[in-house]
Amino acid sequence: MTRLIVSGCFGRMGEVVCRLAAENPRMSEVVAGIDLEFTDDSSCSSRTGFPMHLSNFSSYESIRFCNDSADAIICFLPPNAEAELLDTLEKSAEKGLPLVFCTTGQSAKVNDAIAKAAKKAAVLRSGNMSLGINLLSGVLAKIAPLLHESGFDIEITEKHHNQKIDAPSGTAFLLADSINNSLGKKMRYVHDRSGAHEKRSRDEIGLHALRGGTIVGEHTVTFAGHNEVIELKHIAQSREVFAVGAIKAAQFLVGKPPGLYTMQDVTDD
């Protein structure tokens, strides 16, 4: 059983991680929850309908005060919680505690802290925790060179709920990076063509973000060639796919030496 500290336990994803851990106690246990939105009440109702009782695990407004014995940290804090993200990374480095870092759209300061923490602890960072997206990323790396060489243009469209803060999504960048790396990093990312007034160039990967409603997550990679179009799409129908991936990643990190890991390491294991 993997003992977990969940940073951002009352967020959309943190709540799902806590629920899945409670439903599968032989696999994992949440020993502590970190969140800024603690109430004076003894419980916090989950958006998924799962009753999260604070008495079930130690609760803190800051991870700096958390001394519970754990095997790993899962962080689903929002990107604008910079101070809390930095505290989580510092705790990971200080304790040598494996960290699954699931936040996307974070600042350059947080990115630097990730690299620093990875020198003292096993840190897994991914723009998306689902198995399907990471398998899709591998497929794109294999087919992109042939298609691009054959004249296909590449566009990525992503859709998310209207509460998502960052755009384009971390997953869109994950997929774009997979393609770009396979093409020798010669592509540039284009987010807006409204003021360009020029033809599309061959070195572009277009990234487009749509926000609305309660869309969990949808990503489409379009290869547009001469008289033919190939589309690869991933649709997340529940946040559980990300929570399951995060828990699997935490279990994977336990016992691993310090370093920066990705979900590709988990799928390859």
Coordinates of N, CA, C and O in Angstrom, one line a residue, residues 55-220:
S55 N -11.5 14.2 9.5 CA -11.0 13.3 10.6 C -10.4 12.1 10.0 O -9.7 11.3 10.7
N56 N -10.6 11.8 8.7 CA -10.1 10.6 8.1 C -8.6 10.7 7.8 O -7.9 9.7 7.7
F57 N -8.1 11.9 7.7 CA -6.6 12.1 7.5 C -6.2 13.4 8.1 O -7.0 14.3 8.3
S58 N -4.9 13.6 8.3 CA -4.4 14.9 8.8 C -4.6 15.9 7.8 O -4.5 15.7 6.6
S59 N -5.0 17.1 8.2 CA -5.3 18.2 7.2 C -4.5 19.5 7.6 O -4.4 19.8 8.8
Y60 N -4.0 20.1 6.6 CA -3.2 21.3 6.8 C -3.5 22.4 5.7 O -3.8 22.0 4.6
E61 N -3.3 23.6 6.1 CA -3.5 24.7 5.1 C -2.1 24.9 4.4 O -2.1 25.5 3.3
S62 N -1.1 24.4 4.9 CA 0.2 24.5 4.3 C 1.0 23.2 4.5 O 1.0 22.6 5.6
I63 N 1.7 22.7 3.5 CA 2.5 21.4 3.6 C 3.7 21.6 4.5 O 4.3 20.7 4.9
R64 N 4.0 22.9 4.8 CA 5.2 23.1 5.7 C 4.9 22.6 7.1 O 5.9 22.3 7.8
F65 N 3.6 22.4 7.4 CA 3.3 22.0 8.8 C 3.0 20.5 8.8 O 2.6 19.9 9.8
C66 N 3.1 19.8 7.6 CA 2.8 18.4 7.5 C 4.0 17.5 7.8 O 5.0 17.6 7.1
N67 N 3.9 16.7 8.9 CA 4.9 15.8 9.2 C 4.5 14.3 9.2 O 5.1 13.5 9.8
D68 N 3.4 14.1 8.6 CA 2.8 12.7 8.5 C 3.8 11.8 7.7 O 4.4 12.3 6.7
S69 N 4.0 10.6 8.1 CA 4.8 9.7 7.4 C 4.1 9.2 6.1 O 3.0 8.7 6.1
A70 N 4.8 9.4 5.0 CA 4.2 9.1 3.7 C 5.2 8.5 2.7 O 6.4 8.6 3.0
D71 N 4.7 7.9 1.7 CA 5.6 7.3 0.6 C 5.8 8.3 -0.6 O 6.8 8.2 -1.3
A72 N 4.8 9.1 -0.8 CA 4.8 10.0 -1.9 C 3.8 11.1 -1.8 O 2.9 11.1 -1.0
I73 N 4.1 12.2 -2.6 CA 3.1 13.3 -2.6 C 2.5 13.4 -4.0 O 3.2 13.2 -5.0
I74 N 1.2 13.7 -4.1 CA 0.6 13.9 -5.4 C 0.1 15.4 -5.3 O -0.6 15.8 -4.4
C75 N 0.5 16.2 -6.3 CA 0.2 17.6 -6.3 C -0.7 18.0 -7.5 O -0.3 17.8 -8.6
F76 N -1.9 18.4 -7.1 CA -2.9 18.9 -8.1 C -3.3 20.3 -7.8 O -4.4 20.7 -8.1
L77 N -2.4 21.1 -7.3 CA -2.6 22.5 -7.0 C -2.8 23.3 -8.3 O -2.2 22.9 -9.3
P78 N -3.6 24.4 -8.3 CA -3.7 25.2 -9.5 C -2.5 26.0 -9.8 O -1.7 26.3 -8.8
P79 N -2.2 26.4 -11.0 CA -1.0 27.1 -11.3 C -0.8 28.5 -10.7 O 0.3 28.9 -10.5
N80 N -1.9 29.1 -10.2 CA -1.8 30.4 -9.6 C -1.5 30.3 -8.1 O -1.3 31.3 -7.5
A81 N -1.4 29.1 -7.6 CA -1.0 28.9 -6.2 C 0.5 28.7 -6.1 O 1.0 27.7 -5.6
E82 N 1.2 29.7 -6.5 CA 2.7 29.6 -6.7 C 3.4 29.3 -5.4 O 4.3 28.5 -5.3
A83 N 3.0 30.1 -4.3 CA 3.7 29.9 -3.0 C 3.5 28.4 -2.5 O 4.4 27.8 -2.0
E84 N 2.3 27.9 -2.7 CA 2.0 26.5 -2.2 C 2.7 25.5 -3.1 O 3.2 24.5 -2.6
L85 N 2.8 25.8 -4.4 CA 3.6 24.9 -5.3 C 5.1 24.8 -4.9 O 5.7 23.7 -4.8
L86 N 5.6 26.0 -4.6 CA 7.0 26.1 -4.2 C 7.2 25.3 -2.8 O 8.2 24.7 -2.6
D87 N 6.3 25.5 -1.9 CA 6.4 24.8 -0.6 C 6.3 23.3 -0.8 O 7.1 22.5 -0.1
T88 N 5.5 22.8 -1.7 CA 5.4 21.4 -2.0 C 6.7 20.8 -2.5 O 7.1 19.8 -2.1
L89 N 7.3 21.6 -3.5 CA 8.5 21.1 -4.1 C 9.6 21.2 -3.0 O 10.5 20.3 -3.0
E90 N 9.6 22.1 -2.2 CA 10.6 22.2 -1.1 C 10.5 21.1 -0.1 O 11.5 20.5 0.3
K91 N 9.3 20.7 0.2 CA 9.0 19.6 1.1 C 9.5 18.3 0.5 O 10.2 17.5 1.1
S92 N 9.3 18.1 -0.8 CA 9.7 16.9 -1.5 C 11.3 16.8 -1.5 O 11.8 15.7 -1.2
A93 N 11.9 17.9 -1.7 CA 13.4 17.9 -1.8 C 14.0 17.7 -0.4 O 14.9 17.0 -0.2
E94 N 13.4 18.4 0.6 CA 13.8 18.3 2.0 C 13.8 16.9 2.6 O 14.7 16.4 3.2
K95 N 12.7 16.2 2.3 CA 12.5 14.9 2.8 C 12.9 13.8 1.8 O 12.8 12.6 2.2
G96 N 13.3 14.1 0.6 CA 13.6 13.1 -0.4 C 12.4 12.3 -0.7 O 12.4 11.1 -1.1
L97 N 11.2 13.0 -0.7 CA 9.9 12.3 -0.8 C 9.5 12.4 -2.3 O 9.4 13.4 -2.9
P98 N 9.2 11.2 -2.9 CA 8.8 11.2 -4.3 C 7.6 12.1 -4.5 O 6.7 12.2 -3.7
L99 N 7.5 12.8 -5.6 CA 6.5 13.8 -5.9 C 5.9 13.6 -7.3 O 6.7 13.6 -8.3
V100 N 4.6 13.4 -7.4 CA 3.9 13.4 -8.7 C 3.4 14.8 -8.9 O 2.4 15.2 -8.2
F101 N 3.9 15.6 -9.8 CA 3.6 17.0 -10.1 C 2.7 17.1 -11.2 O 3.1 16.9 -12.4
C102 N 1.4 17.3 -11.0 CA 0.4 17.3 -12.0 C -0.1 18.7 -12.4 O -1.0 18.8 -13.3
T103 N 0.4 19.7 -11.8 CA 0.0 21.1 -12.2 C 0.5 21.5 -13.6 O 1.7 21.1 -13.9
T104 N -0.2 22.2 -14.3 CA 0.2 22.7 -15.6 C 0.1 24.2 -15.7 O -0.7 24.8 -14.9
G105 N 0.8 24.8 -16.6 CA 0.7 26.3 -16.8 C 1.4 27.0 -15.7 O 1.1 28.2 -15.4
Q106 N 2.4 26.4 -15.0 CA 3.0 27.1 -13.9 C 4.1 28.1 -14.3 O 4.5 28.1 -15.5
S107 N 4.6 28.9 -13.4 CA 5.5 29.9 -13.7 C 6.9 29.4 -13.9 O 7.3 28.2 -13.6
A108 N 7.8 30.2 -14.5 CA 9.2 29.9 -14.7 C 9.9 29.6 -13.3 O 10.8 28.7 -13.2
K109 N 9.5 30.3 -12.3 CA 10.0 30.1 -11.0 C 9.7 28.7 -10.4 O 10.6 28.1 -9.8
V110 N 8.5 28.3 -10.7 CA 8.1 26.9 -10.3 C 8.9 25.9 -11.1 O 9.3 24.8 -10.6
N111 N 9.0 26.1 -12.4 CA 9.8 25.2 -13.2 C 11.2 25.1 -12.7 O 11.8 23.9 -12.7
D112 N 11.9 26.1 -12.3 CA 13.2 26.1 -11.8 C 13.2 25.2 -10.5 O 14.2 24.5 -10.2
A113 N 12.2 25.4 -9.7 CA 12.1 24.6 -8.4 C 11.9 23.2 -8.7 O 12.4 22.3 -7.9
I114 N 11.2 22.8 -9.7 CA 11.0 21.4 -10.1 C 12.4 20.8 -10.4 O 12.7 19.7 -9.9
A115 N 13.2 21.5 -11.2 CA 14.5 21.0 -11.6 C 15.4 20.8 -10.3 O 16.2 19.8 -10.2
K116 N 15.3 21.8 -9.4 CA 16.0 21.7 -8.1 C 15.6 20.5 -7.3 O 16.4 19.8 -6.7
A117 N 14.3 20.3 -7.1 CA 13.8 19.2 -6.3 C 14.2 17.9 -6.9 O 14.4 16.9 -6.1
A118 N 14.2 17.8 -8.2 CA 14.6 16.5 -8.8 C 16.0 16.0 -8.6 O 16.3 14.9 -8.8
K119 N 16.8 16.9 -8.0 CA 18.2 16.6 -7.7 C 18.2 15.8 -6.3 O 19.2 15.2 -6.0
K120 N 17.2 16.0 -5.6 CA 17.1 15.4 -4.2 C 16.0 14.3 -4.0 O 16.0 13.6 -3.0
A121 N 15.1 14.3 -5.0 CA 13.9 13.4 -4.9 C 13.5 12.9 -6.3 O 13.8 13.6 -7.3
A122 N 12.7 11.9 -6.3 CA 12.2 11.4 -7.6 C 10.9 12.2 -7.9 O 10.0 12.2 -7.1
V123 N 11.0 13.0 -9.0 CA 9.9 13.9 -9.3 C 9.3 13.5 -10.7 O 10.1 13.5 -11.7
L124 N 8.0 13.2 -10.7 CA 7.4 12.9 -12.0 C 6.5 14.1 -12.4 O 5.7 14.5 -11.7
R125 N 6.8 14.6 -13.6 CA 6.0 15.7 -14.1 C 5.4 15.4 -15.4 O 6.1 14.8 -16.3
S126 N 4.1 15.7 -15.6 CA 3.5 15.3 -16.8 C 2.3 16.3 -17.1 O 1.7 16.8 -16.1
G127 N 2.1 16.7 -18.3 CA 1.0 17.5 -18.7 C -0.3 16.8 -18.7 O -1.4 17.4 -18.7
N128 N -0.3 15.5 -18.6 CA -1.5 14.7 -18.5 C -1.2 13.4 -17.9 O -0.2 12.7 -18.3
M129 N -2.0 12.9 -17.0 CA -1.7 11.7 -16.2 C -2.4 10.4 -16.8 O -2.2 9.3 -16.3
S130 N -3.2 10.6 -17.8 CA -3.9 9.4 -18.3 C -3.0 8.5 -19.2 O -2.1 9.0 -19.9
L131 N -3.3 7.2 -19.1 CA -2.6 6.2 -19.9 C -2.8 6.5 -21.4 O -1.8 6.4 -22.2
G132 N -4.0 6.8 -21.8 CA -4.4 6.9 -23.2 C -3.6 8.1 -23.8 O -3.1 7.9 -25.0
I133 N -3.5 9.2 -23.2 CA -2.8 10.4 -23.7 C -1.3 10.1 -23.9 O -0.7 10.4 -24.9
N134 N -0.7 9.4 -22.9 CA 0.7 9.1 -23.0 C 1.0 8.1 -24.1 O 2.1 8.1 -24.7
L135 N 0.1 7.1 -24.3 CA 0.3 6.2 -25.4 C 0.1 7.0 -26.8 O 0.8 6.7 -27.7
L136 N -0.9 7.9 -26.8 CA -1.0 8.7 -28.0 C 0.2 9.5 -28.3 O 0.6 9.7 -29.5
S137 N 0.8 10.0 -27.3 CA 2.1 10.8 -27.4 C 3.1 10.0 -28.1 O 3.9 10.5 -29.0
G138 N 3.3 8.7 -27.7 CA 4.2 7.8 -28.3 C 3.9 7.5 -29.8 O 4.8 7.5 -30.6
V139 N 2.7 7.4 -30.1 CA 2.2 7.1 -31.5 C 2.6 8.3 -32.3 O 3.1 8.2 -33.5
L140 N 2.3 9.5 -31.8 CA 2.6 10.7 -32.6 C 4.1 10.9 -32.9 O 4.4 11.3 -34.0
A141 N 4.9 10.5 -32.0 CA 6.4 10.6 -32.2 C 6.8 9.7 -33.3 O 7.8 10.0 -34.0
K142 N 6.1 8.6 -33.5 CA 6.5 7.6 -34.6 C 6.0 8.1 -35.9 O 6.6 7.9 -37.0
I143 N 4.8 8.6 -36.0 CA 4.2 8.9 -37.3 C 4.4 10.3 -37.8 O 4.4 10.6 -39.0
A144 N 4.7 11.3 -36.9 CA 4.9 12.7 -37.3 C 6.0 12.9 -38.3 O 5.8 13.6 -39.3
P145 N 7.2 12.3 -38.2 CA 8.2 12.5 -39.2 C 7.8 12.2 -40.6 O 8.1 12.9 -41.5
L146 N 7.2 11.0 -40.8 CA 6.8 10.6 -42.1 C 5.7 11.5 -42.7 O 5.8 11.9 -43.9
L147 N 4.7 11.8 -41.9 CA 3.7 12.7 -42.4 C 4.1 14.1 -42.7 O 3.7 14.7 -43.7
H148 N 5.0 14.6 -41.8 CA 5.4 16.0 -42.1 C 6.3 16.0 -43.3 O 6.2 17.0 -44.1
E149 N 7.2 15.0 -43.5 CA 8.0 14.9 -44.7 C 7.1 14.8 -45.9 O 7.6 15.2 -47.0
S150 N 6.0 14.2 -45.8 CA 5.1 14.0 -46.9 C 4.2 15.2 -47.2 O 3.3 15.1 -48.0
G151 N 4.4 16.3 -46.4 CA 3.7 17.5 -46.7 C 2.5 17.8 -45.8 O 1.7 18.8 -46.1
F152 N 2.3 17.0 -44.8 CA 1.1 17.2 -43.9 C 1.4 18.4 -43.0 O 2.5 18.5 -42.4
D153 N 0.4 19.3 -42.8 CA 0.5 20.3 -41.8 C -0.1 19.7 -40.5 O -0.9 18.8 -40.5
I154 N 0.3 20.3 -39.3 CA 0.0 19.8 -38.0 C -0.7 20.8 -37.2 O -0.2 21.9 -37.0
E155 N -1.9 20.5 -36.7 CA -2.7 21.4 -35.8 C -3.2 20.6 -34.6 O -3.6 19.4 -34.8
I156 N -3.2 21.2 -33.5 CA -3.7 20.6 -32.3 C -4.9 21.4 -31.7 O -4.7 22.6 -31.5
T157 N -6.0 20.8 -31.4 CA -7.2 21.5 -30.8 C -7.5 20.9 -29.5 O -7.6 19.6 -29.4
E158 N -7.7 21.7 -28.5 CA -8.1 21.1 -27.2 C -9.3 21.8 -26.6 O -9.5 23.0 -26.8
K159 N -10.1 21.1 -25.9 CA -11.4 21.6 -25.3 C -11.4 21.3 -23.8 O -11.1 20.1 -23.4
H160 N -11.7 22.2 -23.0 CA -11.9 22.0 -21.5 C -13.0 22.8 -21.0 O -13.5 23.7 -21.6
H161 N -13.4 22.5 -19.7 CA -14.4 23.2 -19.0 C -14.1 24.7 -18.8 O -12.9 25.1 -18.9
N162 N -15.1 25.5 -18.5 CA -14.9 26.9 -18.4 C -14.2 27.4 -17.1 O -14.0 28.6 -16.9
Q163 N -13.8 26.5 -16.2 CA -13.1 26.8 -15.0 C -11.6 26.7 -15.2 O -10.8 27.1 -14.3
K164 N -11.1 26.1 -16.3 CA -9.7 25.8 -16.4 C -9.0 27.2 -16.6 O -9.4 28.0 -17.4
I165 N -7.8 27.3 -15.9 CA -7.1 28.6 -15.9 C -6.2 28.7 -17.0 O -6.1 29.8 -17.7
D166 N -5.3 27.7 -17.3 CA -4.3 27.8 -18.3 C -4.8 27.4 -19.7 O -5.6 26.6 -19.9
A167 N -4.2 28.1 -20.7 CA -4.6 27.8 -22.1 C -3.4 28.2 -23.0 O -2.8 29.3 -22.8
P168 N -3.0 27.3 -24.0 CA -3.5 26.0 -24.2 C -3.2 25.1 -23.0 O -2.3 25.4 -22.2
S169 N -3.8 23.9 -23.0 CA -3.6 23.0 -21.9 C -2.2 22.4 -21.9 O -1.5 22.4 -22.9
G170 N -1.8 21.9 -20.7 CA -0.5 21.2 -20.6 C -0.5 20.0 -21.5 O 0.6 19.6 -22.0
T171 N -1.6 19.4 -21.7 CA -1.7 18.2 -22.6 C -1.4 18.6 -24.0 O -0.7 17.8 -24.7
A172 N -1.9 19.7 -24.4 CA -1.7 20.2 -25.8 C -0.2 20.4 -26.0 O 0.4 20.0 -27.1
F173 N 0.5 20.9 -25.0 CA 1.9 21.1 -25.1 C 2.7 19.8 -25.1 O 3.7 19.6 -25.8
L174 N 2.2 18.9 -24.3 CA 2.8 17.5 -24.2 C 2.8 16.9 -25.6 O 3.8 16.3 -26.0
L175 N 1.6 16.9 -26.2 CA 1.5 16.3 -27.6 C 2.3 17.1 -28.6 O 3.0 16.5 -29.4
A176 N 2.3 18.4 -28.5 CA 3.1 19.2 -29.4 C 4.6 18.9 -29.3 O 5.4 18.8 -30.2
D177 N 5.0 18.8 -28.0 CA 6.4 18.6 -27.7 C 6.9 17.2 -28.2 O 8.0 17.0 -28.7
S178 N 6.0 16.2 -28.1 CA 6.3 14.9 -28.6 C 6.5 14.9 -30.1 O 7.5 14.3 -30.6
I179 N 5.6 15.6 -30.8 CA 5.8 15.8 -32.3 C 7.1 16.6 -32.6 O 7.9 16.2 -33.5
N180 N 7.3 17.7 -31.9 CA 8.4 18.6 -32.2 C 9.7 17.9 -32.0 O 10.7 18.0 -32.7
N181 N 9.8 17.1 -30.9 CA 11.0 16.4 -30.6 C 11.4 15.4 -31.7 O 12.5 15.2 -32.0
S182 N 10.3 14.7 -32.2 CA 10.5 13.7 -33.2 C 10.9 14.4 -34.5 O 11.5 13.7 -35.4
L183 N 10.7 15.7 -34.7 CA 11.1 16.4 -35.9 C 12.3 17.3 -35.7 O 12.6 18.2 -36.5
G184 N 13.1 16.9 -34.6 CA 14.3 17.6 -34.4 C 14.2 19.0 -33.8 O 15.1 19.9 -34.0
K185 N 13.0 19.3 -33.2 CA 12.7 20.5 -32.5 C 12.8 21.7 -33.5 O 13.2 22.8 -33.1
K186 N 12.4 21.5 -34.7 CA 12.5 22.6 -35.7 C 11.2 23.3 -35.9 O 11.1 24.3 -36.7
M187 N 10.1 22.9 -35.2 CA 8.8 23.5 -35.3 C 8.6 24.6 -34.3 O 9.2 24.6 -33.2
R188 N 7.7 25.6 -34.7 CA 7.4 26.6 -33.8 C 5.9 26.6 -33.5 O 5.1 26.2 -34.3
Y189 N 5.5 27.0 -32.3 CA 4.1 26.9 -31.9 C 3.4 28.2 -32.1 O 3.8 29.3 -31.8
V190 N 2.2 28.1 -32.8 CA 1.4 29.3 -33.2 C 0.1 29.2 -32.5 O -0.6 28.2 -32.7
H191 N -0.3 30.2 -31.7 CA -1.5 30.2 -31.0 C -2.6 31.1 -31.6 O -3.8 31.0 -31.3
D192 N -2.2 32.1 -32.4 CA -3.1 33.0 -32.9 C -2.7 33.5 -34.3 O -1.5 34.0 -34.4
R193 N -3.5 33.4 -35.3 CA -3.1 33.9 -36.6 C -3.9 35.1 -37.1 O -3.9 35.5 -38.2
S194 N -4.7 35.6 -36.2 CA -5.7 36.7 -36.5 C -5.0 37.9 -37.1 O -5.6 38.6 -38.0
G195 N -3.8 38.2 -36.7 CA -3.1 39.4 -37.2 C -2.0 39.2 -38.1 O -1.2 40.1 -38.5
A196 N -1.8 37.9 -38.6 CA -0.6 37.6 -39.3 C -0.7 38.0 -40.8 O 0.2 38.5 -41.4
H197 N -1.9 37.8 -41.4 CA -2.1 38.1 -42.8 C -1.1 37.5 -43.7 O -0.5 38.2 -44.6
E198 N -0.8 36.2 -43.5 CA 0.2 35.5 -44.3 C -0.1 34.0 -44.4 O -0.9 33.6 -43.5
K199 N 0.4 33.4 -45.4 CA 0.2 31.9 -45.5 C 0.8 31.2 -44.3 O 1.8 31.6 -43.8
R200 N 0.2 30.0 -44.1 CA 0.8 29.1 -43.1 C 2.2 28.6 -43.5 O 2.3 28.2 -44.7
S201 N 3.1 28.6 -42.6 CA 4.5 28.1 -43.0 C 4.6 26.6 -42.6 O 3.8 26.1 -41.8
R202 N 5.6 25.9 -43.1 CA 5.7 24.5 -42.9 C 6.3 24.2 -41.5 O 6.2 23.0 -41.1
D203 N 6.8 25.2 -40.8 CA 7.4 24.9 -39.5 C 6.5 25.2 -38.4 O 6.9 25.4 -37.2
E204 N 5.2 25.3 -38.6 CA 4.2 25.6 -37.6 C 3.5 24.4 -37.1 O 3.2 23.4 -37.8
I205 N 3.2 24.4 -35.7 CA 2.2 23.5 -35.1 C 1.2 24.5 -34.5 O 1.6 25.2 -33.6
G206 N 0.0 24.5 -35.0 CA -1.0 25.3 -34.4 C -1.6 24.7 -33.2 O -1.9 23.5 -33.2
L207 N -1.8 25.5 -32.1 CA -2.4 25.1 -30.9 C -3.6 26.0 -30.6 O -3.5 27.2 -30.5
H208 N -4.8 25.3 -30.5 CA -6.0 26.1 -30.3 C -6.8 25.6 -29.1 O -7.0 24.4 -28.9
A209 N -7.3 26.6 -28.3 CA -7.9 26.2 -27.0 C -9.4 26.7 -27.1 O -9.7 27.8 -27.4
L210 N -10.3 25.8 -26.7 CA -11.7 26.1 -26.5 C -12.1 25.9 -25.0 O -11.7 24.9 -24.4
R211 N -12.9 26.8 -24.5 CA -13.3 26.7 -23.1 C -14.8 26.8 -23.0 O -15.4 27.8 -23.5
G212 N -15.5 25.9 -22.3 CA -16.9 26.0 -22.1 C -17.5 24.8 -21.4 O -17.0 23.7 -21.4
G213 N -18.6 25.1 -20.7 CA -19.3 24.1 -20.0 C -18.5 23.2 -19.0 O -17.7 23.8 -18.3
T214 N -18.8 21.9 -19.1 CA -18.1 21.0 -18.1 C -17.2 20.0 -18.8 O -17.0 18.9 -18.3
I215 N -16.7 20.3 -20.0 CA -15.9 19.4 -20.7 C -14.7 19.0 -19.9 O -13.9 19.8 -19.5
V216 N -14.5 17.7 -19.7 CA -13.4 17.2 -18.9 C -12.1 17.4 -19.6 O -11.1 17.8 -19.0
G217 N -12.1 17.0 -20.9 CA -10.8 17.2 -21.7 C -10.9 16.5 -23.0 O -11.3 15.3 -23.0
E218 N -10.7 17.2 -24.1 CA -10.7 16.6 -25.4 C -9.6 17.2 -26.2 O -9.4 18.4 -26.3
H219 N -8.8 16.3 -26.8 CA -7.6 16.7 -27.6 C -7.6 16.0 -29.0 O -7.8 14.8 -29.1
T220 N -7.5 16.8 -30.0 CA -7.5 16.3 -31.4 C -6.2 16.8 -32.1 O -5.9 18.0 -32.1

